Every structure is written in structure tokens, then in C-alpha cells.
GROMACS .gro file of N, CA and C in nm:
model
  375
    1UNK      N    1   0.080   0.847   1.258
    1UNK     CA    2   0.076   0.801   1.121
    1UNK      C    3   0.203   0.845   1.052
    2UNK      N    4   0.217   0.763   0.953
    2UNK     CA    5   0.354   0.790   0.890
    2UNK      C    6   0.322   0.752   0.754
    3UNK      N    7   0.347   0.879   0.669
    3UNK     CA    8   0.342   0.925   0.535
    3UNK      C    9   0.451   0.858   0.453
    4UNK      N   10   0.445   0.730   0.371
    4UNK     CA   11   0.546   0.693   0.280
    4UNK      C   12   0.557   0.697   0.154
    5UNK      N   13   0.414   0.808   0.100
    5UNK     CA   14   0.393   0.852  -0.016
    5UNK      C   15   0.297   0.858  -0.048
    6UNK      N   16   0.313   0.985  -0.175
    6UNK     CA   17   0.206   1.046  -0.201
    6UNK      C   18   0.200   1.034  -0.375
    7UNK      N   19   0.043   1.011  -0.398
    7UNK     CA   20   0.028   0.984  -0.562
    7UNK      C   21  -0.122   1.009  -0.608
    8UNK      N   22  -0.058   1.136  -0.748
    8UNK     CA   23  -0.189   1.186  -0.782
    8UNK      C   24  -0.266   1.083  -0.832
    9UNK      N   25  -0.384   1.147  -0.870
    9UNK     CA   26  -0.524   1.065  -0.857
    9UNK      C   27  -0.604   1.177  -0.993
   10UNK      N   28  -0.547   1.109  -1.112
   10UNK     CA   29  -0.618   1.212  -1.212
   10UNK      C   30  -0.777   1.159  -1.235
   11UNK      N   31  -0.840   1.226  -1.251
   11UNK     CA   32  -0.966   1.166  -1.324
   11UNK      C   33  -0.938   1.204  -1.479
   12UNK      N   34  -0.984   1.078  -1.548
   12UNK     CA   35  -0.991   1.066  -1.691
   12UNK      C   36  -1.092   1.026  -1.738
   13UNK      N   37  -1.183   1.016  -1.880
   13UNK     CA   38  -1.255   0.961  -1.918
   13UNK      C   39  -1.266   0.798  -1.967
   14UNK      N   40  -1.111   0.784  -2.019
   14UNK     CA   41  -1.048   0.730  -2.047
   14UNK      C   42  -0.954   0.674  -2.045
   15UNK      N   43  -0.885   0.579  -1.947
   15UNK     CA   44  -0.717   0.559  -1.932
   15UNK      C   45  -0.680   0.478  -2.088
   16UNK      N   46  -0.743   0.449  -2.151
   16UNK     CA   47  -0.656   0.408  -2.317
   16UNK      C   48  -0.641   0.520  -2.342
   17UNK      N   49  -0.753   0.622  -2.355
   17UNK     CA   50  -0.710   0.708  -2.458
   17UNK      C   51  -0.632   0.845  -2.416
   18UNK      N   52  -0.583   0.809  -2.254
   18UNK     CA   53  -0.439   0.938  -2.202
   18UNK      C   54  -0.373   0.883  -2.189
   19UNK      N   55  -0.353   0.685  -2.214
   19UNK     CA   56  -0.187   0.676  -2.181
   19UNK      C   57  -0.092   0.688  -2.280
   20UNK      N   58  -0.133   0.749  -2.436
   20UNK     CA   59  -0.033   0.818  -2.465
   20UNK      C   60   0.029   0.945  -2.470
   21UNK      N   61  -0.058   1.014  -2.381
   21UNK     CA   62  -0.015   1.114  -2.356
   21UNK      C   63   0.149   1.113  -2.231
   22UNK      N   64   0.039   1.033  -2.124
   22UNK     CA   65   0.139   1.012  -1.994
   22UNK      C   66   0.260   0.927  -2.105
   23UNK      N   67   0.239   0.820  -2.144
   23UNK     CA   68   0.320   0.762  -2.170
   23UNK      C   69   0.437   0.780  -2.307
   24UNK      N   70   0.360   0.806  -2.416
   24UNK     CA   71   0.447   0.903  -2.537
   24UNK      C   72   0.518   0.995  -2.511
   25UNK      N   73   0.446   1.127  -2.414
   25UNK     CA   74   0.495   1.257  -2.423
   25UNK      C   75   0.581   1.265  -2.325
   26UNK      N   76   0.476   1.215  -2.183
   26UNK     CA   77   0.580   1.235  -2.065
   26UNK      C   78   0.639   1.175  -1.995
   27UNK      N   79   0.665   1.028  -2.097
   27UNK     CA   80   0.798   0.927  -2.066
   27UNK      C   81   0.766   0.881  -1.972
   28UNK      N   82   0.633   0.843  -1.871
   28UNK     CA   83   0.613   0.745  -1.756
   28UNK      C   84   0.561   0.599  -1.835
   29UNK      N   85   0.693   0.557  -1.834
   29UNK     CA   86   0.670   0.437  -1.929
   29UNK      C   87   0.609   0.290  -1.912
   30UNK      N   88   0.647   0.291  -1.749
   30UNK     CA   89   0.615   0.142  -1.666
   30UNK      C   90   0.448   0.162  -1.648
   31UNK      N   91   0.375   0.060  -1.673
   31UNK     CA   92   0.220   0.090  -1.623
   31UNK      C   93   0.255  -0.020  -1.524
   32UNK      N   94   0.258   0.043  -1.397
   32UNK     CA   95   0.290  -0.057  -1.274
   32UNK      C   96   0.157  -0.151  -1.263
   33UNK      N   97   0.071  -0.061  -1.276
   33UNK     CA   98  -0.069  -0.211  -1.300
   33UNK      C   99  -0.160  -0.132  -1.368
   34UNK      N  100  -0.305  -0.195  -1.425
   34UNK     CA  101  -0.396  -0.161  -1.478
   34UNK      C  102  -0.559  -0.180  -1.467
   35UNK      N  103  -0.598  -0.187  -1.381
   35UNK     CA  104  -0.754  -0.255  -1.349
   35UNK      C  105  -0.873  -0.213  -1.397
   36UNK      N  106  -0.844  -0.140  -1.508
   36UNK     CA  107  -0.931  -0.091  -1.615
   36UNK      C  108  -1.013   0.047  -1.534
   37UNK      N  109  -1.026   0.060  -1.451
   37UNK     CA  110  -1.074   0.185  -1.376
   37UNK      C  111  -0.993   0.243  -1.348
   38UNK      N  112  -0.857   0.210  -1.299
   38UNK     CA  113  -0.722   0.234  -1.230
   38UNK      C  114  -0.611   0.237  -1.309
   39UNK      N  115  -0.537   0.295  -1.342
   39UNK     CA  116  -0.379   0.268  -1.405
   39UNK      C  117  -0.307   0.348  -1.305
   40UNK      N  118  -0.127   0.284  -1.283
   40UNK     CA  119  -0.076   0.359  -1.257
   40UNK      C  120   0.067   0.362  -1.366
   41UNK      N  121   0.109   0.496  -1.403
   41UNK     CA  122   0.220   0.469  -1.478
   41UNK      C  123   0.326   0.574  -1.374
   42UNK      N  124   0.419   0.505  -1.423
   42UNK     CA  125   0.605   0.584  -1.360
   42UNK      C  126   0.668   0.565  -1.443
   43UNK      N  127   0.792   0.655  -1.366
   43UNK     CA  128   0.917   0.677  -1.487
   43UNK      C  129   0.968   0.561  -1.475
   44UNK      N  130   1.049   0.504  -1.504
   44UNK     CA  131   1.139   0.382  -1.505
   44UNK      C  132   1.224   0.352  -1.328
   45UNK      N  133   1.256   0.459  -1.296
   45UNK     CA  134   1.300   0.510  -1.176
   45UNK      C  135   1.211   0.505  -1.065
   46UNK      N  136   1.117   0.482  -1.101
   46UNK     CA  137   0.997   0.531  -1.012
   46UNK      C  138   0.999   0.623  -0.920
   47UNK      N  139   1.057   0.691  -0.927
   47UNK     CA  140   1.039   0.858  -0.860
   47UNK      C  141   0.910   0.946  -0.894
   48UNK      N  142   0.856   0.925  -0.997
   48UNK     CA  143   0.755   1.002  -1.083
   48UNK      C  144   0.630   0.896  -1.113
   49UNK      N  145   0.549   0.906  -1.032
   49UNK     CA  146   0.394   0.845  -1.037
   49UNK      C  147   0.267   0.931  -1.044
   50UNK      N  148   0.213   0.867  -1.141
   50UNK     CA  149   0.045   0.937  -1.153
   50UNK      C  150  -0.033   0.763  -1.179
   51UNK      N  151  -0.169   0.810  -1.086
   51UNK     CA  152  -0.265   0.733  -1.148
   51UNK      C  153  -0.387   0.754  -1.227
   52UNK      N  154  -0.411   0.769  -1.295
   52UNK     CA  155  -0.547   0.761  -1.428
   52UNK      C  156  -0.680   0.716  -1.340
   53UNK      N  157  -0.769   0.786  -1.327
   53UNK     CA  158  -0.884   0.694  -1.217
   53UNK      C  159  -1.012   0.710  -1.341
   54UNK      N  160  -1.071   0.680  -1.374
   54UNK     CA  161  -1.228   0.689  -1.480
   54UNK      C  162  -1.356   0.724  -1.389
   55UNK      N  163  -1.361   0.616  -1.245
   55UNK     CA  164  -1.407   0.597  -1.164
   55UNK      C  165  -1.417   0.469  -1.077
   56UNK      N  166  -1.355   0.543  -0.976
   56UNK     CA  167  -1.347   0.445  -0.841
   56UNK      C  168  -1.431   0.327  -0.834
   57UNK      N  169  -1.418   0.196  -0.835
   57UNK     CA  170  -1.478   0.075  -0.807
   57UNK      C  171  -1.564   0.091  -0.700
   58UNK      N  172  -1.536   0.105  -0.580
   58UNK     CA  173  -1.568   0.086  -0.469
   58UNK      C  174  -1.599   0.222  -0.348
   59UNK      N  175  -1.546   0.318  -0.398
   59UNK     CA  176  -1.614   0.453  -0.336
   59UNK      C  177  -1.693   0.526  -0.407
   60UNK      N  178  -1.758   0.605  -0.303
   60UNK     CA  179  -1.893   0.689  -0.365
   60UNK      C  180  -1.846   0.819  -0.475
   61UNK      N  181  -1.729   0.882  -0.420
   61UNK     CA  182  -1.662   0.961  -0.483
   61UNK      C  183  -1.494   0.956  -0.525
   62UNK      N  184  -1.452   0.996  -0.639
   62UNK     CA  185  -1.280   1.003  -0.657
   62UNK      C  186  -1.203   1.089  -0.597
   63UNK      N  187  -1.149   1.020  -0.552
   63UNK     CA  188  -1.050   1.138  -0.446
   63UNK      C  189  -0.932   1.172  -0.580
   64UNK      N  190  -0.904   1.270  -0.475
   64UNK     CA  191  -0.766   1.401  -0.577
   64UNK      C  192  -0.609   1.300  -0.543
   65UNK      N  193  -0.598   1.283  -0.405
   65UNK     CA  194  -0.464   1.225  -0.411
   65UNK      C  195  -0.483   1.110  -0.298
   66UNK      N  196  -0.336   0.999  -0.340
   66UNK     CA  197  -0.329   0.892  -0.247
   66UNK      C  198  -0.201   0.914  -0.140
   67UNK      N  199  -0.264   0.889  -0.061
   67UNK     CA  200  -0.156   0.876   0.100
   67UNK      C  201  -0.142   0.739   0.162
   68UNK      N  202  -0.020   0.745   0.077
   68UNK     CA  203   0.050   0.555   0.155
   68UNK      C  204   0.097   0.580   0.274
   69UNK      N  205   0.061   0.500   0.380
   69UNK     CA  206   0.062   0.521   0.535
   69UNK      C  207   0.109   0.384   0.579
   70UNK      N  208   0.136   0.275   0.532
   70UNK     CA  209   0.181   0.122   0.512
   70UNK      C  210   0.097   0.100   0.667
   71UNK      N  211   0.152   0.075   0.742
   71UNK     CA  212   0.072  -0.039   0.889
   71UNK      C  213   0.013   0.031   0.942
   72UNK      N  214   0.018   0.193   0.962
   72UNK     CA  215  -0.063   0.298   1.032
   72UNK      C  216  -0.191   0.316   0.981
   73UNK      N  217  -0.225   0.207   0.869
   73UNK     CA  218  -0.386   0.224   0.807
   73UNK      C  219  -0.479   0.252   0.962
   74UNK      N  220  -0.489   0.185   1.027
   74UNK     CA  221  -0.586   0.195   1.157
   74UNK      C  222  -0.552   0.307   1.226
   75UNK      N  223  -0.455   0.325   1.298
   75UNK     CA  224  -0.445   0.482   1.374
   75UNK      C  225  -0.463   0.570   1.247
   76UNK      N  226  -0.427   0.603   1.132
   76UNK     CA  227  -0.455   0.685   1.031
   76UNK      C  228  -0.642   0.715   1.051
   77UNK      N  229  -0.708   0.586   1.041
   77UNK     CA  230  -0.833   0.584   1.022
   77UNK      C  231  -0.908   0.656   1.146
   78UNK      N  232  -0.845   0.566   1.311
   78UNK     CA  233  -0.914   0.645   1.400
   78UNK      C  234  -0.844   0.774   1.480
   79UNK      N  235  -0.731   0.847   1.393
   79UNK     CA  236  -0.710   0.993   1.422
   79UNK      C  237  -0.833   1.072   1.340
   80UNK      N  238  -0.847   1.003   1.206
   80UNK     CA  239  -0.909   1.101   1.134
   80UNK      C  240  -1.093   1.106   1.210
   81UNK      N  241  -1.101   1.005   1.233
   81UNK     CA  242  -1.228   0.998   1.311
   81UNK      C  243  -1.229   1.079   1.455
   82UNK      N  244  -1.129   1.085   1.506
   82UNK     CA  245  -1.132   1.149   1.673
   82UNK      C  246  -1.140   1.292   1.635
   83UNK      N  247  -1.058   1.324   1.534
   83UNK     CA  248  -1.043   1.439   1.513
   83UNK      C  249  -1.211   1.537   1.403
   84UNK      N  250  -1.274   1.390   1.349
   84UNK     CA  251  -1.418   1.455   1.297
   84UNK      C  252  -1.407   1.510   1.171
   85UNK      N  253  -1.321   1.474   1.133
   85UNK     CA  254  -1.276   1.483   0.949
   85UNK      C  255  -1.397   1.405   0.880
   86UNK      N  256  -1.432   1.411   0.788
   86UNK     CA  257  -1.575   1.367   0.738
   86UNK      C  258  -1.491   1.214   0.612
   87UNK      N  259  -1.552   1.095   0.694
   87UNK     CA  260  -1.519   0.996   0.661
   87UNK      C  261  -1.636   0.954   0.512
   88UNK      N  262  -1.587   0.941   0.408
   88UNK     CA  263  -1.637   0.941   0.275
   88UNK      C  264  -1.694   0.806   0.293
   89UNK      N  265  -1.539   0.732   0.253
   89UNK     CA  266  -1.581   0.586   0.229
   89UNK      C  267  -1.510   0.501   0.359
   90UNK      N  268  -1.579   0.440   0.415
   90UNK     CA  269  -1.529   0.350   0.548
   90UNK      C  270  -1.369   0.276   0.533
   91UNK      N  271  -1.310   0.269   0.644
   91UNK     CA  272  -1.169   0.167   0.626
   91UNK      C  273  -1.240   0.027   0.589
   92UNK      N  274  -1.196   0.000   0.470
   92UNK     CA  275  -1.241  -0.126   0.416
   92UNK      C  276  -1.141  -0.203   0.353
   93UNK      N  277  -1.122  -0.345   0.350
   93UNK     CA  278  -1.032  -0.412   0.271
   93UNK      C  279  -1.087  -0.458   0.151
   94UNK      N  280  -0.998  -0.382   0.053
   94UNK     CA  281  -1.089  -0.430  -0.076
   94UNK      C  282  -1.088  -0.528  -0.163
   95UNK      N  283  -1.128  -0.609  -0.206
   95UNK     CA  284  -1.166  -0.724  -0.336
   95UNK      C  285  -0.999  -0.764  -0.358
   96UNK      N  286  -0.964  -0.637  -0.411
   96UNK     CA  287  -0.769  -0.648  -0.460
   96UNK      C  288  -0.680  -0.649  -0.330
   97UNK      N  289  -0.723  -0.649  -0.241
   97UNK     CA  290  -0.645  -0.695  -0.107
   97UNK      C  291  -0.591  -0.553  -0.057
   98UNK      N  292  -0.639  -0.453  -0.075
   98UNK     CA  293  -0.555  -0.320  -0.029
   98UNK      C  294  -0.667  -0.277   0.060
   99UNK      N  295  -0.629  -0.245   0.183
   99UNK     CA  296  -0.672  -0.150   0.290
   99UNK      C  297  -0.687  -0.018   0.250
  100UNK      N  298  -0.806   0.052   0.269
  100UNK     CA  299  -0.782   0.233   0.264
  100UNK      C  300  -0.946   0.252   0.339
  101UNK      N  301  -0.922   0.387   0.326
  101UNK     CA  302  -1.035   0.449   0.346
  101UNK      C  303  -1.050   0.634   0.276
  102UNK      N  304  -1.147   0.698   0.248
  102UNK     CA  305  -1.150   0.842   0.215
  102UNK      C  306  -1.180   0.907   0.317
  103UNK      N  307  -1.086   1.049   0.329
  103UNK     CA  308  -1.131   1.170   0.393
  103UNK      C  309  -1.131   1.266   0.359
  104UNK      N  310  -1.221   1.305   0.406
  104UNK     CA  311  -1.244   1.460   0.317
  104UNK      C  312  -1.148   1.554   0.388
  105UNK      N  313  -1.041   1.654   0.342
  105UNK     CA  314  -0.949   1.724   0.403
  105UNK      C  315  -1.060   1.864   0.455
  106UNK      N  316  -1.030   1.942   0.516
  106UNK     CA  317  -1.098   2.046   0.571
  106UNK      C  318  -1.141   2.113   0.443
  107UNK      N  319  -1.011   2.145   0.341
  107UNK     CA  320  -1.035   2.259   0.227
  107UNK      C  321  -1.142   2.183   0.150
  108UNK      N  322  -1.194   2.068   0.156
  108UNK     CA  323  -1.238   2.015   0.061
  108UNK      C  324  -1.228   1.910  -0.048
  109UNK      N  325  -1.080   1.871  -0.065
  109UNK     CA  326  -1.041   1.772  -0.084
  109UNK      C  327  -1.087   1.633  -0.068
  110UNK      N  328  -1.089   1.550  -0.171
  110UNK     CA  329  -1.079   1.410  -0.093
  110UNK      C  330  -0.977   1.323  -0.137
  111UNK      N  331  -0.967   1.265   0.000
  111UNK     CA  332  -0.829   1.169   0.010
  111UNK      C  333  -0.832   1.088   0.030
  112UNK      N  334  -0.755   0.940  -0.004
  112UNK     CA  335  -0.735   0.851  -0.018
  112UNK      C  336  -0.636   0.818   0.075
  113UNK      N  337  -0.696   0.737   0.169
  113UNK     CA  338  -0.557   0.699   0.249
  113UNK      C  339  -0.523   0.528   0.250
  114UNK      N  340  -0.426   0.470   0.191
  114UNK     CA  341  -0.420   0.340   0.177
  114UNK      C  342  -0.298   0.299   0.283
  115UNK      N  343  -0.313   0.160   0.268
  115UNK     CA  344  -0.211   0.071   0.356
  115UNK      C  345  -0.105   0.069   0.244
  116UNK      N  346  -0.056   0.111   0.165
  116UNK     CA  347   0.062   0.092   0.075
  116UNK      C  348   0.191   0.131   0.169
  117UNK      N  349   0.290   0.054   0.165
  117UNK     CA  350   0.427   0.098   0.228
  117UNK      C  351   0.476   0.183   0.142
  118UNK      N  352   0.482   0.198   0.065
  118UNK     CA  353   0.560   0.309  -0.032
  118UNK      C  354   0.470   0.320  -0.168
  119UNK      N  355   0.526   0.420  -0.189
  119UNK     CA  356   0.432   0.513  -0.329
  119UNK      C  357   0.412   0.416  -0.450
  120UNK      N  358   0.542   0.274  -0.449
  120UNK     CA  359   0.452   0.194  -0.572
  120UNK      C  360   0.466   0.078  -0.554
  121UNK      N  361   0.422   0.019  -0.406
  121UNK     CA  362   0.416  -0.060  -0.326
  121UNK      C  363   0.257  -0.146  -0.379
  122UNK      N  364   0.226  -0.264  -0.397
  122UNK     CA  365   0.118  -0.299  -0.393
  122UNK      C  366   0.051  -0.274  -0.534
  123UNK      N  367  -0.093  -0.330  -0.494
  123UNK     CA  368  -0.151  -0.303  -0.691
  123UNK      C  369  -0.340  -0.220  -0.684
  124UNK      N  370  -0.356  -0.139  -0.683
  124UNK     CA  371  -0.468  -0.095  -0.681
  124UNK      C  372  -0.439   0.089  -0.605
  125UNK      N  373  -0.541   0.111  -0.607
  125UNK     CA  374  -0.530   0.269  -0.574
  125UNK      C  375  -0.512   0.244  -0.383
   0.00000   0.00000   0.00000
């Protein structure tokens, strides 16, 4: 598998009422997309990404961070399975056309692993 980026995964109550925070205070000005559960904003540069989550559409739980893995979605999926990592939400293609699946990291974590080629590649978490 091959890691082409990584992007937090805030939980909010609200993505109206923190994107002026992200966006007033801490200058991530572009909202690369918005799916009302989902935002993601960056700097102009896009070096600097966060996404806003309320709650996940389609998984049982919100994961902490996303891991863009672009074509390695499948070996990503069945290392994490050989290896017995506790699979959350199944490799599924979702509604918005993005591949992922959740794993729970050993410490406890959960992760998001998508088919995105790069960190602001594509439109959905």
C-alpha cells in the first residue's frame, strides 16, 4: 500500500457554525467540497487540509483520520484483513463514487482508508 495522504477528520456539531472559525481565523479558505455531513476546507495552496465530519453518511462510526491510498484501495483492504485489524465498515463504493473502508488501528483509533490519489483528490471523505 502506498500512502498519498493524510487528512484530519474533525467531528463537529456543526460545519456552518465552525467554518468560520477554520475559515475567518485560520485562513483555510477553499471549501474543496461540502455534502452537508462532510466539508473539506484548505489553504489556497493546498498543503493544509481539515475535514468537518457532523456524522458519517454511511459508517457506523467517525473515524479520527483519512488515508488516501489511490489504486491500493484492495491490497490496503485485504492486508488489513490478513493481518486481523478489526474491520468497522466494509470496502464499499459509495453513492459519491469514492472507494474506502474503516479500521480500527490497534491503539484504538479509527481510520478511514479511501481510494483518493492524493490528499485533495476527489469529493467526499
Amino acid at each position: 500500500m502506498q500512502v498519498t495522504g493524510i487528512t484530519a477528520n474533525l467531528s463537529v456539531p456543526d460545519i456552518g457554525a465552525a467554518r468560520d472559525f477554520y475559515v475567518d481565523y485560520l485562513g483555510l479558505s477553499v471549501e474543496a467540497f461540502n455534502m452537508g455531513w462532510v466539508a473539506r476546507f484548505q489553504s489556497p495552496d493546498g498543503r493544509a487540509v481539515v475535514q468537518l465530519v457532523t456524522r458519517d453518511a454511511t459508517a457506523p462510526q467517525d473515524s479520527v483520520i483519512s488515508i488516501h491510498v489511490g489504486d491500493s484501495i484492495d491490497e490496503a483492504y485485504e492486508e488489513a484483513r490478513k493481518r486481523g485489524f478489526e474491520i468497522v465498515h466494509p470496502l464499499t463504493t459509495e453513492a459519491w463514487g469514492l472507494r474506502r473502508f474503516f479500521v480500527r488501528a490497534p491503539d484504538g483509533n479509527l481510520i478511514n482508508v479511501t481510494n483518493h490519489k492524493d490528499a485533495q483528490g476527489g469529493s467526499g471523505q
